[in-house]
Coordinates of C-alpha atoms in Angstrom, one line a residue:
X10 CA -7.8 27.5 -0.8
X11 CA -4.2 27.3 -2.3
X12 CA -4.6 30.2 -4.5
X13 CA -6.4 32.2 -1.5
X14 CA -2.9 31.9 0.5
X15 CA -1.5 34.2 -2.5
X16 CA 0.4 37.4 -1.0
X17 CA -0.6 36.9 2.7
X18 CA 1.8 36.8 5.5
X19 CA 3.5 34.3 7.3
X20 CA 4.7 35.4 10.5
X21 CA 7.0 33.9 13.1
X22 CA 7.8 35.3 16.5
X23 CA 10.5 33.1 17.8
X24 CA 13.1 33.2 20.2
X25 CA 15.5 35.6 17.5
X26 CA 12.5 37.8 17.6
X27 CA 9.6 38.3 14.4
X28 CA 10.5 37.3 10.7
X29 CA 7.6 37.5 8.3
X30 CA 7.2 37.2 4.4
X31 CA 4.6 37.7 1.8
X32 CA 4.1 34.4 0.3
X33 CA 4.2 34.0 -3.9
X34 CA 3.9 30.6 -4.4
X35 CA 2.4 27.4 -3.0
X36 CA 1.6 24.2 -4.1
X37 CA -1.6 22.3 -3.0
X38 CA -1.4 18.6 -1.5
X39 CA -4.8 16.7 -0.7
X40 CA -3.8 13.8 0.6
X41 CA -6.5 11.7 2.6
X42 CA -9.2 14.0 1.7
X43 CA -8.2 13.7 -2.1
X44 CA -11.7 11.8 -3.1
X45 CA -9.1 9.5 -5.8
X46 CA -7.7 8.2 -2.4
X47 CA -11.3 7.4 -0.9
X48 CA -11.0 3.6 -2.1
X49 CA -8.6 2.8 0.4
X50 CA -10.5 4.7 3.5
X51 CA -12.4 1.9 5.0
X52 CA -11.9 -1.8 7.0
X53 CA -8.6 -3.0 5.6
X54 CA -9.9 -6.1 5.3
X55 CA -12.2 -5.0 2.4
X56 CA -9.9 -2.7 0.9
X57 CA -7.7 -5.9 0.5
X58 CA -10.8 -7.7 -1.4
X59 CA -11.4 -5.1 -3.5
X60 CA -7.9 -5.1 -4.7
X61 CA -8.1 -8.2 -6.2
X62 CA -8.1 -7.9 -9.9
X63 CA -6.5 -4.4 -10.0
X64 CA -3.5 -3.2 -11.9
X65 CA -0.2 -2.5 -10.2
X66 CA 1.8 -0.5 -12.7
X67 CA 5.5 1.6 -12.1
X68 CA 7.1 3.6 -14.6
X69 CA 10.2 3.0 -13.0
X70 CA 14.0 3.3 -14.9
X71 CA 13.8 0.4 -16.5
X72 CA 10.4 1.5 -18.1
X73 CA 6.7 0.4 -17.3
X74 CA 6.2 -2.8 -15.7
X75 CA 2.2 -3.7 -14.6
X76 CA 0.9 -6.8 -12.9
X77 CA -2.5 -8.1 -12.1
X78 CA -3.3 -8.3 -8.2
X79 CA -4.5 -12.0 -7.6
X80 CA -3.6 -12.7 -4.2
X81 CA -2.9 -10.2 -0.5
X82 CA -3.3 -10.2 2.9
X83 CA -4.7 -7.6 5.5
X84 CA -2.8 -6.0 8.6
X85 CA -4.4 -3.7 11.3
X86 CA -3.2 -1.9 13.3
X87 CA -3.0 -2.2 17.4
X88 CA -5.4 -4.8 17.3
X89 CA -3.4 -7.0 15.5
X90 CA -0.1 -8.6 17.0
X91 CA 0.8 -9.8 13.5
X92 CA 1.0 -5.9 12.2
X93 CA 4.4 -3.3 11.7
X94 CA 2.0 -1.2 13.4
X95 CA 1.2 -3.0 16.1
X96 CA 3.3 -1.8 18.9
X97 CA 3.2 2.1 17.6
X98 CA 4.6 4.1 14.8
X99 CA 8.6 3.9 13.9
X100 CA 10.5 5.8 11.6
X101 CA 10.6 2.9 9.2
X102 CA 6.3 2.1 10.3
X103 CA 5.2 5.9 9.9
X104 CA 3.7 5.1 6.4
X105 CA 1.3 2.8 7.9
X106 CA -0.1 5.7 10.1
X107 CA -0.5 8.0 7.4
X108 CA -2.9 9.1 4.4
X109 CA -4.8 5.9 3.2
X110 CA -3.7 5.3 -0.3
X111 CA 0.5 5.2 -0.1
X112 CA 2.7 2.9 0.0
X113 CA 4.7 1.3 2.7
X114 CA 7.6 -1.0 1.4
X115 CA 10.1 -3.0 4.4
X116 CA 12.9 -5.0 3.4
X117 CA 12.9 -8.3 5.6
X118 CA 15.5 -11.4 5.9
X119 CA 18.1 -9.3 4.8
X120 CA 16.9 -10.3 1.0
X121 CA 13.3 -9.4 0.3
X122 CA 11.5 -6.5 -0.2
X123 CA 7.5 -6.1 0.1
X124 CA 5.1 -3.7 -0.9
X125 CA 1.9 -3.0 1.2
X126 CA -0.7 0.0 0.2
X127 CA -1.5 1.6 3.6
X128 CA -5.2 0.8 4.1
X129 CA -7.5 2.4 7.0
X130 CA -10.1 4.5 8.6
X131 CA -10.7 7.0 11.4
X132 CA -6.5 7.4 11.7
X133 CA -6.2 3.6 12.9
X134 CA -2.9 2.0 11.1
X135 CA -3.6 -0.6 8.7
X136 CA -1.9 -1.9 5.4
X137 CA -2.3 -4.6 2.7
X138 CA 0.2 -6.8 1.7
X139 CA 0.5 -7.6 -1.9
X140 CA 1.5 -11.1 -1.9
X141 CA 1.0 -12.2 -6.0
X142 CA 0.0 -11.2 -9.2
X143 CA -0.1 -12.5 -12.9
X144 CA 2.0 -10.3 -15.6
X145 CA 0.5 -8.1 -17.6
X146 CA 4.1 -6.2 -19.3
X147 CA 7.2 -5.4 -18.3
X148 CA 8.2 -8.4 -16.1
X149 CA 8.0 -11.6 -18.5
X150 CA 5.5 -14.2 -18.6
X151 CA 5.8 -16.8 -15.8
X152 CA 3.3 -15.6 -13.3
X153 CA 5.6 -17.8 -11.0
X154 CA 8.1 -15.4 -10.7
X155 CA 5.8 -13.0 -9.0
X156 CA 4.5 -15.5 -7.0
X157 CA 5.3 -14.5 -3.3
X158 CA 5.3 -10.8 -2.0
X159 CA 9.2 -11.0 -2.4
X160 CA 9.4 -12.0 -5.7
X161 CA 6.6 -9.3 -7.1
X162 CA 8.8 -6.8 -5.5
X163 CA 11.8 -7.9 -7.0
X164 CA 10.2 -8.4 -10.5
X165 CA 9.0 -4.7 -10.4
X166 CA 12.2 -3.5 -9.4
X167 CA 11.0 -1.6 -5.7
X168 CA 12.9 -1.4 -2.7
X169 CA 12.5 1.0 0.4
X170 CA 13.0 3.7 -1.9
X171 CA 9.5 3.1 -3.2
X172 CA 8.0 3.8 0.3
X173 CA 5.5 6.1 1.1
X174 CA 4.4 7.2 -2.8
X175 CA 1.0 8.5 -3.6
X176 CA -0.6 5.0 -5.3
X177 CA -3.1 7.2 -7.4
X178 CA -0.7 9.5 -9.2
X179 CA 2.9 8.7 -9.2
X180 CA 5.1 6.5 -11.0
X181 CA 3.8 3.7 -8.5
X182 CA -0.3 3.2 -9.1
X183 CA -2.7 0.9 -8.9
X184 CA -5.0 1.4 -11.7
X185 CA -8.8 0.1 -12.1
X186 CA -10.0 -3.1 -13.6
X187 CA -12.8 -5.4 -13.9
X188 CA -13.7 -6.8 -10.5
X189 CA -13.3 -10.1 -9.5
X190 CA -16.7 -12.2 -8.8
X191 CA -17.5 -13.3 -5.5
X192 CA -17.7 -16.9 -6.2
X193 CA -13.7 -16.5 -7.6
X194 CA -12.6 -15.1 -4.2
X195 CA -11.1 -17.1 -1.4
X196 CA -10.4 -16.3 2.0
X197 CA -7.7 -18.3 4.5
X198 CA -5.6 -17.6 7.2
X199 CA -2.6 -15.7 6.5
X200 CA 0.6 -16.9 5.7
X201 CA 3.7 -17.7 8.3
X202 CA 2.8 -16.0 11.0
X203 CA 3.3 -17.1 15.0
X204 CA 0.5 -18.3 17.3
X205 CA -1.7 -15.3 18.4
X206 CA -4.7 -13.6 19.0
X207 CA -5.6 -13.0 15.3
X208 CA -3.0 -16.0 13.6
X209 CA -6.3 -17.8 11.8
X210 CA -8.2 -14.7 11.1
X211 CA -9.6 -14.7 7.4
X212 CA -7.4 -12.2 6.2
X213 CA -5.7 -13.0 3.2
X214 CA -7.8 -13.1 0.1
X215 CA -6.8 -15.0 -3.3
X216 CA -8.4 -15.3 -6.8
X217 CA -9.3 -19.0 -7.1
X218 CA -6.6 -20.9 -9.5
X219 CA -4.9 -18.1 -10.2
X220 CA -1.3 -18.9 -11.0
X221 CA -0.2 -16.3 -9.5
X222 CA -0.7 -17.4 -6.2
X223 CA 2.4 -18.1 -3.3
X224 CA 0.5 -21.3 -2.4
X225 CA -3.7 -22.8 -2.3

Protein backbone atom coordinates (compact mmCIF):
# COMPACT_ATOMS: atom_id res chain seq x y z
CA UNK A 1 0.00 0.00 0.00
CA UNK A 2 3.10 2.32 0.72
CA UNK A 3 4.32 2.26 -2.69
CA UNK A 4 0.53 2.82 -4.02
CA UNK A 5 0.53 6.32 -2.12
CA UNK A 6 3.50 7.23 -4.78
CA UNK A 7 2.60 10.64 -6.59
CA UNK A 8 -1.00 11.05 -5.19
CA UNK A 9 -2.26 14.14 -3.53
CA UNK A 10 -2.55 15.25 -0.13
CA UNK A 11 -4.96 17.88 0.28
CA UNK A 12 -5.78 20.19 3.08
CA UNK A 13 -8.55 22.80 3.21
CA UNK A 14 -8.01 24.59 6.36
CA UNK A 15 -8.83 27.78 7.84
CA UNK A 16 -5.73 29.62 5.48
CA UNK A 17 -7.61 28.10 2.73
CA UNK A 18 -6.30 24.68 0.37
CA UNK A 19 -2.57 23.54 0.32
CA UNK A 20 -1.93 20.32 -1.57
CA UNK A 21 1.27 18.37 -2.70
CA UNK A 22 2.12 15.37 -4.72
CA UNK A 23 3.72 13.01 -2.39
CA UNK A 24 7.48 11.34 -3.43
CA UNK A 25 8.34 9.53 -0.61
CA UNK A 26 6.86 7.49 2.28
CA UNK A 27 7.93 5.15 4.60
CA UNK A 28 5.73 2.09 5.76
CA UNK A 29 5.14 1.35 9.59
CA UNK A 30 3.15 -1.95 10.55
CA UNK A 31 2.95 -1.79 13.88
CA UNK A 32 0.29 -4.09 15.67
CA UNK A 33 -0.66 -5.72 12.53
CA UNK A 34 3.15 -6.52 11.83
CA UNK A 35 2.64 -10.56 12.25
CA UNK A 36 6.62 -10.37 14.12
CA UNK A 37 4.59 -8.49 16.80
CA UNK A 38 1.64 -11.20 17.02
CA UNK A 39 3.44 -12.92 20.15
CA UNK A 40 2.63 -10.31 22.32
CA UNK A 41 -1.27 -9.94 21.14
CA UNK A 42 -3.01 -12.02 23.58
CA UNK A 43 -3.89 -12.39 27.74
CA UNK A 44 -0.90 -10.61 29.27
CA UNK A 45 -0.77 -13.19 31.60
CA UNK A 46 0.38 -15.65 29.03
CA UNK A 47 2.43 -13.43 27.12
CA UNK A 48 4.41 -13.07 30.45
CA UNK A 49 4.75 -17.14 30.52
CA UNK A 50 5.92 -17.41 27.37
CA UNK A 51 8.66 -14.90 27.92
CA UNK A 52 10.32 -17.01 30.16
CA UNK A 53 13.39 -18.23 28.69
CA UNK A 54 13.76 -15.59 25.95
CA UNK A 55 16.61 -13.39 25.15
CA UNK A 56 16.65 -9.66 26.02
CA UNK A 57 19.47 -8.19 23.92
CA UNK A 58 20.40 -4.00 23.36
CA UNK A 59 23.01 -2.86 21.18
CA UNK A 60 23.21 0.14 23.12
CA UNK A 61 26.64 2.63 23.38
CA UNK A 62 28.34 0.61 25.36
CA UNK A 63 27.97 -2.33 22.86
CA UNK A 64 25.66 -5.52 23.08
CA UNK A 65 24.53 -6.65 26.36
CA UNK A 66 21.78 -9.89 26.27
CA UNK A 67 20.20 -11.56 29.25
CA UNK A 68 18.09 -14.62 29.77
CA UNK A 69 14.36 -13.84 30.97
CA UNK A 70 13.85 -16.05 34.17
CA UNK A 71 11.49 -14.32 36.15
CA UNK A 72 8.28 -11.25 35.34
CA UNK A 73 5.15 -10.24 36.37
CA UNK A 74 1.76 -9.38 34.53
CA UNK A 75 -0.18 -5.99 34.67
CA UNK A 76 -3.68 -5.26 33.05
CA UNK A 77 -5.07 -2.74 32.43
CA UNK A 78 -8.52 -1.10 34.14
CA UNK A 79 -9.11 -4.23 35.69
CA UNK A 80 -6.27 -4.18 37.65
CA UNK A 81 -5.67 -1.51 40.54
CA UNK A 82 -2.02 -2.60 40.70
CA UNK A 83 -1.45 -1.40 36.86
CA UNK A 84 0.14 2.34 35.32
CA UNK A 85 -2.75 1.82 33.30
CA UNK A 86 -5.22 1.51 35.59
CA UNK A 87 -6.76 4.78 36.05
CA UNK A 88 -6.35 5.81 32.05
CA UNK A 89 -3.60 6.72 29.79
CA UNK A 90 -0.83 9.65 30.78
CA UNK A 91 1.82 11.05 28.91
CA UNK A 92 4.35 8.95 30.71
CA UNK A 93 1.43 5.51 30.58
CA UNK A 94 0.65 6.01 26.70
CA UNK A 95 3.06 3.12 25.85
CA UNK A 96 1.00 0.82 27.66
CA UNK A 97 -2.10 1.68 25.45
CA UNK A 98 -0.35 1.26 22.30
CA UNK A 99 0.92 -1.48 19.69
CA UNK A 100 1.59 -4.85 21.62
CA UNK A 101 5.20 -5.54 21.22
CA UNK A 102 7.07 -1.95 22.63
CA UNK A 103 8.45 -1.08 25.36
CA UNK A 104 7.31 0.99 28.34
CA UNK A 105 10.22 1.92 30.75
CA UNK A 106 9.13 4.30 34.26
CA UNK A 107 11.71 5.43 36.57
CA UNK A 108 10.38 4.90 40.24
CA UNK A 109 11.88 5.95 43.84
CA UNK A 110 13.77 8.53 42.40
CA UNK A 111 16.54 5.64 41.64
CA UNK A 112 15.30 2.74 39.62
CA UNK A 113 14.31 2.23 36.30
CA UNK A 114 12.06 -0.81 34.93
CA UNK A 115 11.40 -2.17 31.67
CA UNK A 116 7.94 -3.70 30.86
CA UNK A 117 7.01 -5.03 27.09
CA UNK A 118 3.54 -3.70 26.56
CA UNK A 119 1.37 -6.86 26.36
CA UNK A 120 -2.47 -6.98 25.24
CA UNK A 121 -5.46 -7.64 23.08
CA UNK A 122 -8.58 -6.02 21.63
CA UNK A 123 -6.84 -2.33 22.60
CA UNK A 124 -7.09 -3.10 26.49
CA UNK A 125 -3.72 -1.71 28.24
CA UNK A 126 -1.52 -4.31 29.60
CA UNK A 127 2.28 -4.79 30.19
CA UNK A 128 4.86 -7.26 31.62
CA UNK A 129 7.29 -6.47 33.97
CA UNK A 130 10.69 -7.90 33.58
CA UNK A 131 11.74 -8.57 36.96
CA UNK A 132 15.23 -10.96 36.43
CA UNK A 133 17.27 -12.70 34.26
CA UNK A 134 20.62 -14.72 34.10
CA UNK A 135 23.64 -13.12 31.91
CA UNK A 136 24.25 -14.21 28.85
CA UNK A 137 27.15 -11.17 27.62
CA UNK A 138 27.69 -7.86 28.04
CA UNK A 139 26.70 -7.46 31.80
CA UNK A 140 29.20 -9.85 33.81
CA UNK A 141 28.58 -12.97 35.36
CA UNK A 142 26.72 -12.77 38.74
CA UNK A 143 23.10 -13.29 37.78
CA UNK A 144 22.63 -11.42 41.21
CA UNK A 145 23.20 -8.30 39.82
CA UNK A 146 20.24 -8.50 37.56
CA UNK A 147 18.27 -9.88 40.10
CA UNK A 148 15.31 -7.32 40.65
CA UNK A 149 13.56 -5.33 37.82
CA UNK A 150 15.85 -2.32 38.92
CA UNK A 151 18.95 -3.90 38.85
CA UNK A 152 18.34 -5.60 35.10
CA UNK A 153 17.67 -2.18 34.07
CA UNK A 154 20.57 -0.69 35.35
CA UNK A 155 22.91 -3.59 34.21
CA UNK A 156 21.59 -3.05 30.60
CA UNK A 157 22.09 0.49 30.75
CA UNK A 158 18.11 1.68 29.95
CA UNK A 159 16.35 4.48 31.33
CA UNK A 160 13.12 6.43 30.03
CA UNK A 161 14.87 7.01 26.98
CA UNK A 162 14.41 3.32 26.10
CA UNK A 163 10.63 3.74 26.22
CA UNK A 164 8.29 2.99 23.71
CA UNK A 165 10.96 0.92 21.05
CA UNK A 166 9.80 -1.57 18.69
CA UNK A 167 11.07 -5.03 20.79
CA UNK A 168 11.22 -7.01 17.41
CA UNK A 169 13.65 -4.76 15.44
CA UNK A 170 15.49 -2.13 17.17
CA UNK A 171 18.45 -1.90 19.23
CA UNK A 172 16.12 -3.18 22.17
CA UNK A 173 14.67 -6.97 21.20
CA UNK A 174 13.80 -9.89 22.68
CA UNK A 175 14.94 -12.59 20.62
CA UNK A 176 13.71 -16.46 20.55
CA UNK A 177 14.93 -19.33 22.63
CA UNK A 178 14.16 -22.66 23.74
CA UNK A 179 11.12 -22.69 25.93
CA UNK A 180 10.92 -23.27 29.28
CA UNK A 181 9.02 -26.68 30.46
CA UNK A 182 5.95 -26.52 32.26
CA UNK A 183 7.03 -28.43 35.25
CA UNK A 184 10.14 -25.50 35.63
CA UNK A 185 7.54 -22.75 35.75
CA UNK A 186 6.20 -21.24 38.93
CA UNK A 187 3.40 -18.96 39.52
CA UNK A 188 2.93 -16.63 42.90
CA UNK A 189 1.54 -13.49 43.84
CA UNK A 190 3.29 -10.52 42.69
CA UNK A 191 5.70 -8.74 44.45
CA UNK A 192 5.10 -5.50 46.95
CA UNK A 193 2.07 -4.42 46.04
CA UNK A 194 -0.92 -2.92 48.50
CA UNK A 195 -4.11 -4.85 49.55
CA UNK A 196 -6.62 -4.93 46.55
CA UNK A 197 -8.89 -6.57 44.39
CA UNK A 198 -6.19 -8.53 42.35
CA UNK A 199 -2.95 -8.28 45.24
CA UNK A 200 -2.74 -12.43 45.30
CA UNK A 201 -3.63 -12.98 41.71
CA UNK A 202 -1.03 -15.61 40.11
CA UNK A 203 0.61 -13.18 38.05
CA UNK A 204 4.17 -13.29 38.25
CA UNK A 205 5.81 -16.29 36.80
CA UNK A 206 9.55 -17.52 37.66
CA UNK A 207 11.82 -20.38 36.31
CA UNK A 208 12.21 -22.67 39.25
CA UNK A 209 15.89 -22.19 40.99
CA UNK A 210 16.88 -19.89 38.74
CA UNK A 211 19.46 -17.53 40.17
CA UNK A 212 18.30 -15.03 38.63
CA UNK A 213 15.32 -14.60 40.55
CA UNK A 214 14.48 -11.21 43.04
CA UNK A 215 13.29 -13.73 45.71
CA UNK A 216 11.46 -17.80 45.83
Amino acid sequence: MARDLLGKVLVYDGPAGRRAVRLVEVEAYLGASDPASHAYRGPTARVARDLLGKVLVYDGPAGRRAVRLVEVEAYLGASDPASHAYRGPTARTAPMFGPPGRSYVYFVYGMYHCLNVVASRGGVAGAVLLRGAEPIAGVGDDPRALAGPGKLARALGLTTAQTDMDLVRSELSIRDASPVQSSRVVRAARIGLNQHATTHKPWRFYIRGSPGISRP
